[in-house]
Structure formats: C-alpha cells, structure tokens
PDB file of C-alpha atoms in Angstrom:
ATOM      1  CA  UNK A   1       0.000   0.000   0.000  1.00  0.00           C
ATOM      2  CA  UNK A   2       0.945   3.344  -0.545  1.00  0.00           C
ATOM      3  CA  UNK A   3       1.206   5.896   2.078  1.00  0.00           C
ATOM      4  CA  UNK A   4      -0.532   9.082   1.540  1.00  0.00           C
ATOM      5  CA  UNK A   5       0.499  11.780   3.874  1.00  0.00           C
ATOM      6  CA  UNK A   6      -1.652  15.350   2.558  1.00  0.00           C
ATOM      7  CA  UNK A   7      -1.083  18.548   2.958  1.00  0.00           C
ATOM      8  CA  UNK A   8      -4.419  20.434   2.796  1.00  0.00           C
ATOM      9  CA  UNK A   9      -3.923  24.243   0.911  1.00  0.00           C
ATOM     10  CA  UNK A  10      -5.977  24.045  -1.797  1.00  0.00           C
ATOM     11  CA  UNK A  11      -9.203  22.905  -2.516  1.00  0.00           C
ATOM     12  CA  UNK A  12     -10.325  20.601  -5.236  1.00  0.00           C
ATOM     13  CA  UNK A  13     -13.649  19.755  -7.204  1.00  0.00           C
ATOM     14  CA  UNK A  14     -15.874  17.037  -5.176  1.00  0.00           C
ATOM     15  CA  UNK A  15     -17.793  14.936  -7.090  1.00  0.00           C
ATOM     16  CA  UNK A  16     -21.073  14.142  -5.669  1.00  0.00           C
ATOM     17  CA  UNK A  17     -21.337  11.444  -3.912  1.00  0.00           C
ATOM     18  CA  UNK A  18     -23.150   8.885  -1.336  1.00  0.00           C
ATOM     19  CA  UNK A  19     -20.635   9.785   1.347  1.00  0.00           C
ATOM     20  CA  UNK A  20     -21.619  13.124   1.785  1.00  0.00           C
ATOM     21  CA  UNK A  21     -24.098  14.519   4.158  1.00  0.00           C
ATOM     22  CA  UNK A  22     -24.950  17.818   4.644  1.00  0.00           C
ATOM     23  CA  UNK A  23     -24.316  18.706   8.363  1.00  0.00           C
ATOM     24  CA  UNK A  24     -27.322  18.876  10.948  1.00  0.00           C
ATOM     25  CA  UNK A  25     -26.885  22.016  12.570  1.00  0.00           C
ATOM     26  CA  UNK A  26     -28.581  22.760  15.643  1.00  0.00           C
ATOM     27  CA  UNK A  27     -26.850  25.547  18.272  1.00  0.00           C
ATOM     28  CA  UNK A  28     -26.225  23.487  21.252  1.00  0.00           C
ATOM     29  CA  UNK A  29     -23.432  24.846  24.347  1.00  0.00           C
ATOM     30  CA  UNK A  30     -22.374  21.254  23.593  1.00  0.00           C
ATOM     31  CA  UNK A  31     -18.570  20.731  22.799  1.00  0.00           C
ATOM     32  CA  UNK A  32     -17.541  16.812  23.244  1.00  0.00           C
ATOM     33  CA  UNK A  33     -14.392  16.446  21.583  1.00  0.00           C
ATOM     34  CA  UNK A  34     -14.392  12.437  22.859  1.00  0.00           C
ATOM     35  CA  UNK A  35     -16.921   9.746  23.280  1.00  0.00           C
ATOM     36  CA  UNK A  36     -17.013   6.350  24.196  1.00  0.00           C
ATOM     37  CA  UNK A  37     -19.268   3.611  22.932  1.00  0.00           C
ATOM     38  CA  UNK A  38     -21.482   2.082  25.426  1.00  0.00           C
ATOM     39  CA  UNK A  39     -20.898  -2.096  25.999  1.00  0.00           C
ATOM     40  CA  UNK A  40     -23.922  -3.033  24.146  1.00  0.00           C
ATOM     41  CA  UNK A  41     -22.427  -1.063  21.434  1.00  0.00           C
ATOM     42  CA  UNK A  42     -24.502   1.691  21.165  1.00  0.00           C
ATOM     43  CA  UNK A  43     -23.939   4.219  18.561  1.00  0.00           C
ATOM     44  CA  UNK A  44     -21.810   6.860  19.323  1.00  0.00           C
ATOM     45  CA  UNK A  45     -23.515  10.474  19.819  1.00  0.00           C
ATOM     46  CA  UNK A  46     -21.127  13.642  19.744  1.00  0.00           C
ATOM     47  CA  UNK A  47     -21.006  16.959  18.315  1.00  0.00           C
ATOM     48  CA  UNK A  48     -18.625  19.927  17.282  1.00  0.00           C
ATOM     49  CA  UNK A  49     -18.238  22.970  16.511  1.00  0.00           C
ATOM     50  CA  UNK A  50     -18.322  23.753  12.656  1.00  0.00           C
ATOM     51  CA  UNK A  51     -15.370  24.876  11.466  1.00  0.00           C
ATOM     52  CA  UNK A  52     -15.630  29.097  10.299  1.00  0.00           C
ATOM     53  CA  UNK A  53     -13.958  31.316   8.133  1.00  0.00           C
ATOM     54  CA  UNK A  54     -13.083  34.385   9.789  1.00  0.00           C
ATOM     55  CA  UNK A  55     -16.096  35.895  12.284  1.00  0.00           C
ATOM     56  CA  UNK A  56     -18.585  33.523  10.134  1.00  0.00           C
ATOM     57  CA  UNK A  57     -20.540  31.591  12.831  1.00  0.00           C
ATOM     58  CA  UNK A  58     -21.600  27.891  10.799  1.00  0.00           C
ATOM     59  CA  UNK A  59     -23.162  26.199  14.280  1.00  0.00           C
ATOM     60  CA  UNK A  60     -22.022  22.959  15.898  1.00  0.00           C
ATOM     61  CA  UNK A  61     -23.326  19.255  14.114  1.00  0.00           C
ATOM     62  CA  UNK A  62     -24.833  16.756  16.107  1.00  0.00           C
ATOM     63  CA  UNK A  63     -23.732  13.149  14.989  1.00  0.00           C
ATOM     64  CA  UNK A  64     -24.583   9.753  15.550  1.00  0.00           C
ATOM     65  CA  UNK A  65     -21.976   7.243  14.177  1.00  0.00           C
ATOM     66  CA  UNK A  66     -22.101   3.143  14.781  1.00  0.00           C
ATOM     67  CA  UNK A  67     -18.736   1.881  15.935  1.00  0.00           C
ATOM     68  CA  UNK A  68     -16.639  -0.376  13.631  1.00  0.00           C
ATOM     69  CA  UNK A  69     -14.808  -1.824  16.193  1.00  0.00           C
ATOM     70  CA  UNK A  70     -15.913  -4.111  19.184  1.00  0.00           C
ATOM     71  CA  UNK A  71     -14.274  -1.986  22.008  1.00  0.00           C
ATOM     72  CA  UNK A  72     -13.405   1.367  20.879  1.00  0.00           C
ATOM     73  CA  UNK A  73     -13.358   5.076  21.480  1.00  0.00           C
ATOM     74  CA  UNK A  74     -14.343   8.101  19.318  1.00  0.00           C
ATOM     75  CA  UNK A  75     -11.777  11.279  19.273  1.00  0.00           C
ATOM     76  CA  UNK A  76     -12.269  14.180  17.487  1.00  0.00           C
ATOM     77  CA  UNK A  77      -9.371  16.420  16.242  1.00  0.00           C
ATOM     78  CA  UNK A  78      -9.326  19.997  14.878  1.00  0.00           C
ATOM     79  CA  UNK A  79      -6.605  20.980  13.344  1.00  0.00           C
ATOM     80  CA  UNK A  80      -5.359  24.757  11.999  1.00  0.00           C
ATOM     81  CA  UNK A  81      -5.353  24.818   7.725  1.00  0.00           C
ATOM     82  CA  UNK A  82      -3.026  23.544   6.448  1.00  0.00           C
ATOM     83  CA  UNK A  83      -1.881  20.430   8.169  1.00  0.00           C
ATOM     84  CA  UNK A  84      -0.837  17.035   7.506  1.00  0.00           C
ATOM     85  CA  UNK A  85      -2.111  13.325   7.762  1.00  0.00           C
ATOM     86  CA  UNK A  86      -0.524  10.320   7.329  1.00  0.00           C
ATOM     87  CA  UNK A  87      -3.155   7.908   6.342  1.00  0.00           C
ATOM     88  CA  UNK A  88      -4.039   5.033   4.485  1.00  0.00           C
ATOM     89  CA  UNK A  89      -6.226   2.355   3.411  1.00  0.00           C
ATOM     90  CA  UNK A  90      -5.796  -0.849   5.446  1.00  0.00           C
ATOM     91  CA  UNK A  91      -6.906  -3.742   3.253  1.00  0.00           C
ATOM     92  CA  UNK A  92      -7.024  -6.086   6.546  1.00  0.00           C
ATOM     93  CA  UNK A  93      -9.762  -3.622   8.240  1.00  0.00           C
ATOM     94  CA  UNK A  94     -11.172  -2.164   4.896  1.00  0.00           C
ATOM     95  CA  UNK A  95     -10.666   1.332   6.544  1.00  0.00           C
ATOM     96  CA  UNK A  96      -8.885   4.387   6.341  1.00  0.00           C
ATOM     97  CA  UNK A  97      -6.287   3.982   8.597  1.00  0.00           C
ATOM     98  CA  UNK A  98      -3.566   6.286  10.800  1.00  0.00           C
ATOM     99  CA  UNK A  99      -0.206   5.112   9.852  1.00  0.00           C
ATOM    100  CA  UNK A 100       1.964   7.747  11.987  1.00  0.00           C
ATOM    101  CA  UNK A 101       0.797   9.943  15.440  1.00  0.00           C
ATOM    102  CA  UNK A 102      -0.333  13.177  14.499  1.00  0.00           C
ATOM    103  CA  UNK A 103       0.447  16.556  16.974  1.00  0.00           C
ATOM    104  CA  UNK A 104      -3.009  17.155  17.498  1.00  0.00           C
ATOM    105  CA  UNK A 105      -4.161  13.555  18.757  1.00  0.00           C
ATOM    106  CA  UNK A 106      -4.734  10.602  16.277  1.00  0.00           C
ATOM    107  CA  UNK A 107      -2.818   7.894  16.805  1.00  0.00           C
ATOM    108  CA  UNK A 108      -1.096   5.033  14.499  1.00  0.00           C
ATOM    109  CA  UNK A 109      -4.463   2.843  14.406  1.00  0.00           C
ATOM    110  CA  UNK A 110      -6.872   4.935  14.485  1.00  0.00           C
ATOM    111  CA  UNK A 111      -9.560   4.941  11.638  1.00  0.00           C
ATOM    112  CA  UNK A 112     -10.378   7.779  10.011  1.00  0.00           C
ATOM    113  CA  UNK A 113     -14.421   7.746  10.139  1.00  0.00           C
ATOM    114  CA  UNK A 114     -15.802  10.709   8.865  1.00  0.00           C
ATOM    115  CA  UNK A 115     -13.803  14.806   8.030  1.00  0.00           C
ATOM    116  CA  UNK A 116     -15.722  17.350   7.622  1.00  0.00           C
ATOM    117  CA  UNK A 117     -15.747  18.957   3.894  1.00  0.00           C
ATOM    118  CA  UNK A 118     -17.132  21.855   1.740  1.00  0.00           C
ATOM    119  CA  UNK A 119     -19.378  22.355  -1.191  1.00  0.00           C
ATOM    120  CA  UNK A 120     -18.582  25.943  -1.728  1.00  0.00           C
ATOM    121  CA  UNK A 121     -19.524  27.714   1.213  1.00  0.00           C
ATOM    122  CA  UNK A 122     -21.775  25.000   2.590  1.00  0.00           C
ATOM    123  CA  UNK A 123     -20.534  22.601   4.840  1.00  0.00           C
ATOM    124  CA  UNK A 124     -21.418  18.869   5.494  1.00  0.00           C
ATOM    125  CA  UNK A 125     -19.726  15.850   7.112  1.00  0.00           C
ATOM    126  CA  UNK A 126     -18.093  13.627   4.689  1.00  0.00           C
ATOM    127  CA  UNK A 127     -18.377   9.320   6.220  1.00  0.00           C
ATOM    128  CA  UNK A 128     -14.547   8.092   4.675  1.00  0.00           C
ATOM    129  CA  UNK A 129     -15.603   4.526   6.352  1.00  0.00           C
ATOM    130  CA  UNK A 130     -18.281   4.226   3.482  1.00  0.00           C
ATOM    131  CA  UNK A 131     -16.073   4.976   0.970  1.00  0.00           C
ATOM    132  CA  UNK A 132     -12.656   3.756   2.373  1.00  0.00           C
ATOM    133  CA  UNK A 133     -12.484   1.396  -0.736  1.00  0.00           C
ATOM    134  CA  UNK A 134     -12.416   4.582  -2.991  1.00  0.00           C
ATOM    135  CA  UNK A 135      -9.631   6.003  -1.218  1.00  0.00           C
ATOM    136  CA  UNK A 136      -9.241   9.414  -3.936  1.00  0.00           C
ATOM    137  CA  UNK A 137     -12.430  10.220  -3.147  1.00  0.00           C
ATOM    138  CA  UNK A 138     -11.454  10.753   0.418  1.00  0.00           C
ATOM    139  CA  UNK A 139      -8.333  12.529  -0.433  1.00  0.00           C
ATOM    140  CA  UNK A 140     -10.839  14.867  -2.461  1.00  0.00           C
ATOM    141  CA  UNK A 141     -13.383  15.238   0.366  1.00  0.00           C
ATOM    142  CA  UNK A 142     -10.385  16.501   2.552  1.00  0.00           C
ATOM    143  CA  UNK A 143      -8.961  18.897   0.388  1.00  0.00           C
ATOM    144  CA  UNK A 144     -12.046  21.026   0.430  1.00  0.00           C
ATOM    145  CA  UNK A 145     -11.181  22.125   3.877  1.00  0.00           C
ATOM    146  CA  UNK A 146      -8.973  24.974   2.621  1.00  0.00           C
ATOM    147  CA  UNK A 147      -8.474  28.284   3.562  1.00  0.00           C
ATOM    148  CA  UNK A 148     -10.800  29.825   1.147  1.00  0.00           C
ATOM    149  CA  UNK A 149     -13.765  28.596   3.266  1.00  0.00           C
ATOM    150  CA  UNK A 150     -12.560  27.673   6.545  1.00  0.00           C
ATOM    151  CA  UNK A 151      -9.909  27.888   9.294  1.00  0.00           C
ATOM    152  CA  UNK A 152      -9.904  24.887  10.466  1.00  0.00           C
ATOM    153  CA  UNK A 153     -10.683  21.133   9.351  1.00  0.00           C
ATOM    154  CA  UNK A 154     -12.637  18.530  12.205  1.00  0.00           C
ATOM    155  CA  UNK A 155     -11.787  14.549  11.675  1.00  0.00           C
ATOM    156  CA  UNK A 156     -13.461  11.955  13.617  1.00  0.00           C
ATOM    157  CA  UNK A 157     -11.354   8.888  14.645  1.00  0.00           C
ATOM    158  CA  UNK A 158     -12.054   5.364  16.110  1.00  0.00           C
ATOM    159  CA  UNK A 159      -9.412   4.215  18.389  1.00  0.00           C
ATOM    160  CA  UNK A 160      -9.184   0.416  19.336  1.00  0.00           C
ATOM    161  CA  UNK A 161      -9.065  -0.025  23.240  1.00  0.00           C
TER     162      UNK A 161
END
C-alpha cells in the first residue's frame, strides 16, 4: 500500500457522492471532543463545533456514528489549515487507517471515520468509512477544507481499546 500523507492548501472539485451529508446544525453549548461507545455497542452520539472562516458563525453538528470496532473510542481532532495526515487504506480492516501519530491527537491505528468537507460555502460531514475502498475520493473530500472557506478542518477517529 501506498502511504498518503496530505497537505491540505488548496481545494479541489468534489464529485457528488453517497458519502456526503450535509451537516445537521442545531446551536447546542455542547462541545464533546471524545466519546465512548457504550458495551452493548450503542452508537456513538457527539457533536462539534463547525469549522468558520473568519467571524462567520456555521453552528455545531450533532452526529450519531455506529462503531466499527468491538471496544473502541471516538476522538475528534481539529486541526489549523493547512496540516498534515498520514493515512491510508488498510486492506485487513477495509478502513482508512492512521499510519503515523499526528500533533493534534490521532494515533497510528486509528480509523479515520468521517472529516468534515465543503461544497462551496456549505458545509457537510463527509463518512470516509463508506467509501474507504475509494480512497481518492477521500483525499478529495479533505482537500475542500482549505483556507478559502474555513480555518480549520474537524476529523473523527475510532481508536481500538
């Protein structure tokens, strides 16, 4: 496998596809930035802050995302545009997967479940676990987080315990 490690500056065209959801954004004082999946495997529920450009004010998502893993934690990471990932797809798993520690808190591991992305000034919440087998599609979801619409990129990781 190849190892992709991406450096987000500039945004590219995102075709549509099923692995996009537009964001549901409800104001909420809310700001998890981990979660843990119940025993009986309940889905995980979290939410964030959406990324903003400037003074822009998007609102925070509210998500609910099934685990992938039997025993598992979620973390989400925010990280300052530009940064770098080093990431790829794990034929074992079938996931998207960390392949060296990052400074902001994913872990070699961890799978990459969902990043958030743009469609021109309108944000949504891209699911790479969906499309982990179409692993340019990913690379193209997060290269829309660039600073033409957006400070700051949010990926979601689940980390085996």
């Amino acid at each position: 496998m190849k190892l992709a490690t991406i450096l987000f500056v500039a945004a590219s065209a995102v075709p549509a596809a099923s692995g996009f959801a537009q964001l549901p954004l409800r104001p909420t004082a809310l700001s998890t930035t981990t979660a843990r999946a119940q025993t009986e495997r309940a889905e995980f529920e979290f939410s964030f802050e959406i990324p903003k450009k400037g003074i822009a004010d998007v609102g925070t998502a509210e998500v609910r995302l099934p685990p992938v893993l039997e025993n598992s934690e979620l973390v989400v990471v925010r990280y300052d545009l530009p940064f770098g990932l080093s990431a790829e797809p794990d034929a074992a798993s079938g996931q998207v997967v960390v392949t060296k520690d990052g400074a902001n808190g994913e872990k070699v591991g961890d799978i990459l479940r969902q990043t958030t992305y743009w469609r021109g000034r309108e944000p949504g919440l891209f699911d790479v676990s969906k499309n982990a087998d179409n692993f340019d599609l990913v690379v193209q979801a997060l290269v829309t987080n660039d600073l033409s619409v957006a400070d700051e990129i949010v990926l979601v990781f689940e980390r085996p315990l």
